Tab-separated table of C-alpha atoms in Angstrom:
chain	number	residue	atom	x	y	z
A	1	MET	CA	166.880	162.374	85.276
A	2	SER	CA	170.316	163.336	84.100
A	3	GLU	CA	171.368	159.532	83.071
A	4	THR	CA	168.072	159.468	80.790
A	5	LEU	CA	169.189	162.648	79.093
A	6	SER	CA	172.590	161.765	78.403
A	7	THR	CA	171.831	157.995	77.039
A	8	GLY	CA	168.396	158.640	75.696
A	9	LYS	CA	167.217	155.486	77.209
A	10	ALA	CA	164.835	155.462	80.211
A	11	SER	CA	166.165	154.018	83.442
A	12	PRO	CA	164.718	150.433	84.183
A	13	PRO	CA	161.916	150.793	86.443
A	14	VAL	CA	162.866	150.366	90.320
A	15	PRO	CA	161.556	147.323	91.616
A	16	PRO	CA	159.087	147.856	94.336
A	17	PRO	CA	160.266	147.533	97.693
A	18	THR	CA	159.733	143.992	99.020
A	19	ARG	CA	156.710	143.310	101.006
A	20	PRO	CA	156.911	141.643	104.499
A	21	PRO	CA	155.862	138.050	104.425
A	22	SER	CA	152.164	137.839	104.410
A	23	ARG	CA	150.743	137.630	107.959
A	24	HIS	CA	148.136	135.244	107.348
A	25	LEU	CA	150.268	132.352	108.472
A	26	ALA	CA	150.970	134.155	111.678
A	27	ILE	CA	147.516	134.979	112.324
A	28	ALA	CA	146.616	131.224	111.419
A	29	ARG	CA	149.218	130.220	113.994
A	30	LEU	CA	147.866	132.658	116.684
A	31	ARG	CA	144.072	131.090	115.972
A	32	ASP	CA	145.663	127.574	116.761
A	33	LEU	CA	146.653	128.658	120.153
A	34	ALA	CA	143.451	130.976	120.998
A	35	LEU	CA	141.930	128.313	123.334
A	36	VAL	CA	145.032	127.990	125.439
A	37	PRO	CA	144.379	131.092	127.788
A	38	ALA	CA	140.711	129.178	128.189
A	39	ILE	CA	142.143	125.658	129.036
A	40	VAL	CA	144.381	127.455	131.647
A	41	ALA	CA	141.723	129.324	132.829
A	42	VAL	CA	139.320	126.159	133.404
A	43	ALA	CA	142.164	124.062	134.950
A	44	ILE	CA	142.521	126.741	137.547
A	45	VAL	CA	138.817	126.995	138.193
A	46	GLY	CA	138.885	123.282	138.268
A	47	TRP	CA	141.445	123.135	140.582
A	48	ILE	CA	139.649	125.860	142.840
A	49	ILE	CA	136.509	123.745	142.890
A	50	SER	CA	138.476	120.413	143.563
A	51	PRO	CA	141.996	119.954	144.067
A	52	VAL	CA	141.314	116.581	142.499
A	53	PHE	CA	140.870	118.124	139.150
A	54	LEU	CA	144.753	118.598	138.628
A	55	SER	CA	145.673	114.887	140.008
A	56	THR	CA	147.376	112.700	137.471
A	57	ASP	CA	144.238	110.227	137.631
A	58	ASN	CA	141.736	112.785	136.809
A	59	ILE	CA	143.968	114.222	133.908
A	60	ILE	CA	144.107	110.634	132.374
A	61	ASN	CA	140.631	110.166	133.178
A	62	VAL	CA	139.642	113.502	131.047
A	63	LEU	CA	142.148	112.313	128.456
A	64	GLN	CA	140.581	108.784	128.262
A	65	SER	CA	136.948	109.937	128.289
A	66	MET	CA	137.831	112.425	125.371
A	67	SER	CA	140.047	110.117	123.049
A	68	GLU	CA	137.116	108.315	121.178
A	69	ILE	CA	135.236	111.852	120.581
A	70	ALA	CA	138.214	113.244	119.850
A	71	ILE	CA	139.012	110.998	116.753
A	72	LEU	CA	135.193	111.527	115.773
A	73	VAL	CA	136.306	115.455	115.849
A	74	LEU	CA	139.481	114.723	113.663
A	75	ALA	CA	137.420	113.238	111.234
A	76	GLN	CA	134.660	115.761	110.858
A	77	THR	CA	137.408	118.337	110.688
A	78	ILE	CA	138.919	116.836	107.807
A	79	VAL	CA	135.398	116.871	106.154
A	80	LEU	CA	134.449	120.383	107.361
A	81	ILE	CA	137.767	121.589	105.726
A	82	THR	CA	136.611	120.436	102.410
A	83	GLY	CA	133.358	122.593	102.798
A	84	LYS	CA	131.144	119.531	103.572
A	85	MET	CA	129.753	117.723	106.597
A	86	ASP	CA	129.267	114.268	107.786
A	87	LEU	CA	126.373	113.586	110.164
A	88	SER	CA	126.701	110.092	109.421
A	89	LEU	CA	129.842	109.480	111.570
A	90	GLU	CA	128.232	109.100	114.939
A	91	SER	CA	126.274	106.075	113.535
A	92	THR	CA	129.565	104.538	111.906
A	93	PHE	CA	131.061	104.958	115.230
A	94	GLY	CA	128.156	102.249	116.628
A	95	LEU	CA	127.392	100.189	113.471
A	96	ALA	CA	131.203	99.203	112.651
A	97	PRO	CA	131.916	97.479	115.744
A	98	GLY	CA	128.442	96.409	115.950
A	99	ILE	CA	128.585	94.572	112.495
A	100	ALA	CA	132.031	92.872	113.678
A	101	ALA	CA	130.386	91.690	116.816
A	102	TRP	CA	127.483	90.222	115.099
A	103	LEU	CA	129.504	88.444	112.608
A	104	VAL	CA	132.259	87.105	115.043
A	105	ILE	CA	130.513	86.179	118.474
A	106	ASP	CA	129.405	82.981	119.441
A	107	PRO	CA	125.423	83.045	119.448
A	108	ALA	CA	125.564	80.388	122.372
A	109	LEU	CA	127.492	83.009	124.467
A	110	THR	CA	125.152	85.812	123.966
A	111	ARG	CA	121.577	84.190	123.860
A	112	GLY	CA	121.518	84.375	120.196
A	113	LEU	CA	122.744	87.861	119.474
A	114	GLY	CA	125.804	86.791	117.186
A	115	LEU	CA	126.093	84.509	114.171
A	116	GLY	CA	129.596	83.259	114.885
A	117	LEU	CA	130.188	83.379	111.071
A	118	LEU	CA	134.024	84.704	111.123
A	119	PRO	CA	136.991	83.739	113.356
A	120	GLU	CA	138.048	86.542	116.147
A	121	VAL	CA	140.915	87.691	114.075
A	122	TRP	CA	138.757	89.062	111.378
A	123	ALA	CA	136.975	91.176	114.012
A	124	VAL	CA	138.938	94.414	113.613
A	125	PRO	CA	139.670	94.277	109.863
A	126	VAL	CA	135.679	94.440	109.771
A	127	VAL	CA	135.328	97.352	111.699
A	128	LEU	CA	137.657	99.132	109.477
A	129	LEU	CA	136.000	97.651	106.426
A	130	VAL	CA	132.576	99.010	107.482
A	131	GLY	CA	133.919	102.360	107.830
A	132	ALA	CA	135.588	102.471	104.552
A	133	LEU	CA	132.223	101.159	102.626
A	134	VAL	CA	130.119	104.039	104.471
A	135	GLY	CA	132.738	106.540	103.429
A	136	ALA	CA	132.739	105.548	100.006
A	137	PHE	CA	128.769	105.009	99.714
A	138	ASN	CA	128.668	108.542	100.999
A	139	GLY	CA	131.168	109.551	98.457
A	140	LEU	CA	129.189	107.856	95.551
A	141	LEU	CA	125.994	109.755	96.698
A	142	ILE	CA	127.992	113.352	97.139
A	143	VAL	CA	130.552	113.191	94.846
A	144	ARG	CA	129.397	110.913	91.902
A	145	PHE	CA	125.694	111.665	91.940
A	146	GLY	CA	126.166	115.216	93.313
A	147	LEU	CA	123.689	115.128	95.868
A	148	ASN	CA	123.693	117.350	99.014
A	149	GLY	CA	126.076	116.353	101.396
A	150	PHE	CA	124.111	117.488	104.559
A	151	ILE	CA	120.717	115.410	103.456
A	152	VAL	CA	122.856	112.441	102.313
A	153	THR	CA	124.735	111.916	105.738
A	154	LEU	CA	121.587	112.879	107.537
A	155	GLY	CA	120.009	109.993	105.827
A	156	MET	CA	122.695	107.690	106.586
A	157	LEU	CA	122.798	108.657	110.138
A	158	ILE	CA	119.040	107.487	110.475
A	159	ILE	CA	119.676	104.298	108.068
A	160	LEU	CA	122.883	103.399	110.057
A	161	ARG	CA	121.187	103.677	113.489
A	162	GLY	CA	118.359	101.583	112.187
A	163	LEU	CA	120.520	98.860	111.025
A	164	LEU	CA	122.363	98.437	114.201
A	165	THR	CA	119.279	98.508	116.017
A	166	GLY	CA	117.723	95.782	113.745
A	167	ILE	CA	120.817	93.476	114.213
A	168	SER	CA	121.159	93.728	117.618
A	169	GLY	CA	117.374	93.422	118.400
A	170	GLY	CA	117.955	96.925	120.529
A	171	GLN	CA	120.052	95.049	122.673
A	172	THR	CA	123.720	95.169	123.862
A	173	PHE	CA	126.577	92.904	122.154
A	174	PHE	CA	128.589	91.622	124.688
A	175	ALA	CA	131.156	88.876	125.313
A	176	LEU	CA	133.485	90.805	122.483
A	177	PRO	CA	136.572	88.832	121.544
A	178	GLY	CA	140.121	90.023	122.873
A	179	SER	CA	140.932	91.497	119.608
A	180	MET	CA	138.062	93.852	119.757
A	181	THR	CA	138.747	94.746	123.457
A	182	TYR	CA	142.592	95.018	123.233
A	183	LEU	CA	143.086	98.857	122.195
A	184	GLY	CA	140.149	100.081	124.509
A	185	SER	CA	141.340	98.208	127.576
A	186	THR	CA	145.020	97.924	127.734
A	187	SER	CA	147.617	100.430	128.697
A	188	TRP	CA	151.169	101.365	127.278
A	189	PHE	CA	153.680	102.706	129.632
A	190	GLY	CA	150.963	103.168	132.240
A	191	ILE	CA	148.607	105.227	130.191
A	192	PRO	CA	145.452	103.950	128.455
A	193	ALA	CA	146.245	102.877	124.844
A	194	SER	CA	142.889	104.772	123.389
A	195	ILE	CA	144.996	108.244	124.423
A	196	TRP	CA	147.959	107.183	122.794
A	197	VAL	CA	146.088	106.122	119.780
A	198	SER	CA	144.235	109.563	119.674
A	199	LEU	CA	147.287	111.629	120.043
A	200	LEU	CA	149.244	109.601	117.249
A	201	LEU	CA	146.216	110.212	115.008
A	202	PHE	CA	146.400	113.993	115.705
A	203	ALA	CA	149.886	114.185	115.210
A	204	VAL	CA	149.590	112.707	111.927
A	205	GLY	CA	146.719	114.873	110.970
A	206	VAL	CA	148.589	117.996	112.103
A	207	VAL	CA	151.403	116.755	109.457
A	208	VAL	CA	149.297	115.655	106.511
A	209	LEU	CA	146.625	118.784	106.875
A	210	GLY	CA	149.547	121.312	107.563
A	211	HIS	CA	152.519	120.160	105.837
A	212	THR	CA	151.522	117.898	102.707
A	213	ARG	CA	150.119	118.667	99.214
A	214	ALA	CA	147.204	116.401	100.204
A	215	GLY	CA	146.334	118.818	103.311
A	216	ARG	CA	146.656	121.880	101.124
A	217	ALA	CA	144.183	120.508	98.237
A	218	LEU	CA	141.792	119.786	101.215
A	219	TYR	CA	142.010	123.652	102.173
A	220	ALA	CA	141.843	124.760	98.589
A	221	ILE	CA	138.713	122.694	97.813
A	222	GLY	CA	136.956	124.156	101.034
A	223	GLY	CA	138.094	127.632	100.010
A	224	ASN	CA	136.979	127.445	96.385
A	225	ALA	CA	136.203	124.125	94.867
A	226	ASP	CA	136.112	125.636	91.172
A	227	ALA	CA	139.461	127.451	91.486
A	228	ALA	CA	141.107	124.283	92.927
A	229	ARG	CA	139.848	122.415	90.007
A	230	ALA	CA	141.099	125.149	87.738
A	231	ALA	CA	144.332	124.608	89.607
A	232	GLY	CA	144.692	120.857	88.717
A	233	ILE	CA	143.410	119.371	91.790
A	234	ARG	CA	141.301	116.404	91.463
A	235	THR	CA	138.632	117.659	93.523
A	236	ASP	CA	136.112	114.660	93.341
A	237	ARG	CA	138.845	112.244	93.955
A	238	VAL	CA	140.151	114.186	97.237
A	239	LEU	CA	136.684	114.767	98.478
A	240	TRP	CA	136.075	111.058	98.245
A	241	ILE	CA	139.182	110.015	99.835
A	242	ALA	CA	138.388	112.511	102.872
A	243	LEU	CA	134.971	110.821	103.349
A	244	ILE	CA	136.307	107.418	103.533
A	245	VAL	CA	139.166	108.071	105.722
A	246	ALA	CA	136.772	110.176	107.998
A	247	SER	CA	134.374	107.095	108.063
A	248	VAL	CA	137.295	104.786	109.068
A	249	LEU	CA	138.525	107.088	111.813
A	250	ALA	CA	134.864	107.018	113.085
A	251	ALA	CA	134.783	102.984	112.914
A	252	LEU	CA	138.314	102.831	114.741
A	253	ALA	CA	136.704	105.413	117.309
A	254	GLY	CA	134.024	103.098	117.952
A	255	LEU	CA	136.230	100.141	118.301
A	256	LEU	CA	138.179	101.875	120.994
A	257	ILE	CA	134.975	102.658	122.994
A	258	SER	CA	133.544	99.346	122.671
A	259	GLY	CA	136.702	97.719	123.816
A	260	ARG	CA	136.909	100.288	126.991
A	261	LEU	CA	132.843	99.142	127.552
A	262	ALA	CA	133.631	95.484	126.593
A	263	ALA	CA	130.214	96.001	124.831
A	264	VAL	CA	128.288	97.551	121.867
A	265	PRO	CA	125.155	99.038	122.928
A	266	ALA	CA	122.375	99.505	120.638
A	267	ALA	CA	122.616	103.287	120.947
A	268	GLN	CA	126.367	103.551	120.922
A	269	GLY	CA	127.184	106.840	119.272
A	270	ASP	CA	123.576	108.317	119.751
A	271	GLY	CA	123.845	111.925	120.113
A	272	ALA	CA	127.947	112.023	119.883
A	273	ILE	CA	127.471	114.407	117.043
A	274	PHE	CA	126.630	117.247	119.081
A	275	GLN	CA	129.817	116.973	120.965
A	276	VAL	CA	131.644	116.703	117.630
A	277	PHE	CA	130.338	119.965	116.337
A	278	ALA	CA	130.599	121.727	119.408
A	279	ALA	CA	134.382	120.740	119.636
A	280	ALA	CA	135.134	121.519	116.045
A	281	VAL	CA	133.587	125.071	116.135
A	282	ILE	CA	134.882	126.035	119.062
A	283	GLY	CA	138.352	124.885	118.004
A	284	GLY	CA	137.924	127.391	114.937
A	285	VAL	CA	136.987	124.765	112.316
A	286	SER	CA	134.886	127.125	109.860
A	287	LEU	CA	131.345	125.329	108.572
A	288	ASN	CA	131.896	127.306	105.543
A	289	GLY	CA	135.196	125.236	104.733
A	290	GLY	CA	138.667	126.106	103.899
A	291	LYS	CA	139.632	127.228	107.681
A	292	GLY	CA	140.619	125.639	110.428
A	293	SER	CA	143.299	123.280	112.027
A	294	VAL	CA	143.737	119.892	113.640
A	295	PHE	CA	145.419	121.472	116.561
A	296	GLY	CA	142.743	124.129	116.855
A	297	ALA	CA	140.155	121.199	116.889
A	298	PHE	CA	142.252	119.139	119.430
A	299	THR	CA	142.281	122.311	121.801
A	300	GLY	CA	138.422	122.366	121.206
A	301	VAL	CA	137.617	118.746	122.252
A	302	LEU	CA	140.124	119.100	125.300
A	303	LEU	CA	138.284	122.332	126.605
A	304	LEU	CA	134.861	120.862	126.169
A	305	PHE	CA	135.824	117.815	128.038
A	306	MET	CA	137.568	119.837	130.729
A	307	ILE	CA	134.466	121.863	131.137
A	308	ILE	CA	132.106	118.831	131.511
A	309	ASN	CA	134.820	117.346	133.989
A	310	VAL	CA	134.691	120.486	136.217
A	311	LEU	CA	130.892	120.597	136.028
A	312	THR	CA	130.890	117.003	137.122
A	313	LEU	CA	133.158	117.726	139.954
A	314	ALA	CA	130.848	120.558	141.068
A	315	GLY	CA	127.861	118.217	141.307
A	316	VAL	CA	126.368	119.511	138.140
A	317	PRO	CA	123.779	116.862	136.589
A	318	ALA	CA	124.880	115.288	133.582
A	319	GLN	CA	121.743	116.051	131.848
A	320	TRP	CA	122.908	119.578	131.122
A	321	THR	CA	125.664	118.244	128.971
A	322	ASN	CA	123.639	118.994	125.701
A	323	PHE	CA	122.777	122.158	126.808
A	324	LEU	CA	126.275	122.950	127.094
A	325	ASN	CA	127.234	121.687	124.006
A	326	GLY	CA	124.609	123.621	122.068
A	327	ALA	CA	125.532	127.117	124.011
A	328	VAL	CA	129.461	126.251	122.892
A	329	ILE	CA	128.299	125.984	119.507
A	330	LEU	CA	126.051	129.149	119.456
A	331	VAL	CA	128.916	130.918	121.285
A	332	ALA	CA	131.677	129.961	119.026
A	333	LEU	CA	129.901	130.783	115.923
A	334	VAL	CA	129.096	134.438	117.454
A	335	VAL	CA	132.633	134.999	118.323
A	336	SER	CA	133.756	133.664	114.906
A	337	ARG	CA	131.323	135.735	112.900
A	338	ILE	CA	132.615	138.991	115.066
A	339	THR	CA	136.293	138.320	114.627
A	340	GLY	CA	135.926	136.965	111.163
A	341	GLY	CA	133.880	139.874	109.901
A	342	LYS	CA	132.008	137.156	107.235
A	343	ALA	CA	128.682	136.105	107.235
A	344	GLN	CA	127.995	132.745	107.673
A	345	THR	CA	125.954	130.682	105.195
C-alpha cells in the first residue's frame, strides 16, 4: 500500500501460486496398474487349486495361448482409443492367412483346396497385404464416406467370414509352407516365438501411444475429434492409418495361430471378438474413445487368460468361456461407470 502511495503507480500483480502438476497423468499411471493386484490374486488362487499353475511350462502355455488374441486386443485398443471399433478384426484374423494358403498351397497336396499360383516366399507378404487392404477398405467407408463404423465393420465381419468359407469350401487348409508356420511353431531362447512377437508389439505400442505425437493424436481424436481437427491434427488421415495398422496386426495374429496349428480352419477367429472386447474393457480401454492404455489392455488379456486357465485346471468345462467373457465385459463396464462417474453411450 505504501509503495503504491509514494510512487503513484499500482504494484504489479502478484502471480498466483504455482499449482502442483496435474494429477491426471498420475491417475492414469495408477489405472494402468489397477489389474496387477487382481492378477496376483488369481495367481494365488490358481496355485491353491493346482500347484501346476505357477510352473514354468504352464506359464509359457498361458502366454502362448494368449499371444495371438493379445495382438488382436492391441489392434482393437488402437481403434477404440480413436472412438471407433472394428468388429471385422476377427474375420481378418482368419481370412488373411486363408487367402495366402489358398494362393500358395499346391492343390495336389490338399485335395484341390489350394491354387498354387504363387511361390511359398510370397505367403507372408500376402497375409500382411490382405490385412492392409481390409483396413484400407474399412477406412474408405468410414472416413471417406462417413458411414457408421460399427455397421461397416459388422458387415465386413460377415463378408470376410463368408469369403473364407467360400474359398475353403468350409474345409481346413493344411500342408502350409514353412514360411507360414515358422513364427507360430519355432522357439527363441526356449520360449515360443509368438510370445516374443506379442511382447515386442506391445512394447512398441506402449512407446508409440504413450510417447509420440502419433499416439497423442489418437487420444485427441478419441477425446474430441472436432477439437483435434481445430488443433491441426489430420483426423481423417490418422484414423485411416489406425484402421490399416489394426487390420495388419490382426492378419499377423492370424499368421501366428495358423503356424501354431499348421492349418487354417474355415472358422478361424470365429467368436474371438468377444474375448478381445472383454480383455480391452477390463483393461480400462474406454468404448467412448480417448481413454485407456496399451499396458492396461495387456493386463486385461493376461488376467482373462489366467482366469480361463484356472478354470481349466479346476475342471470347469470350456463351454463356460463365453459366459465368462460376457460377465467380464458387464462387470468392467459397471466398475468403469462407478469409478468414472460418466454415463457411457
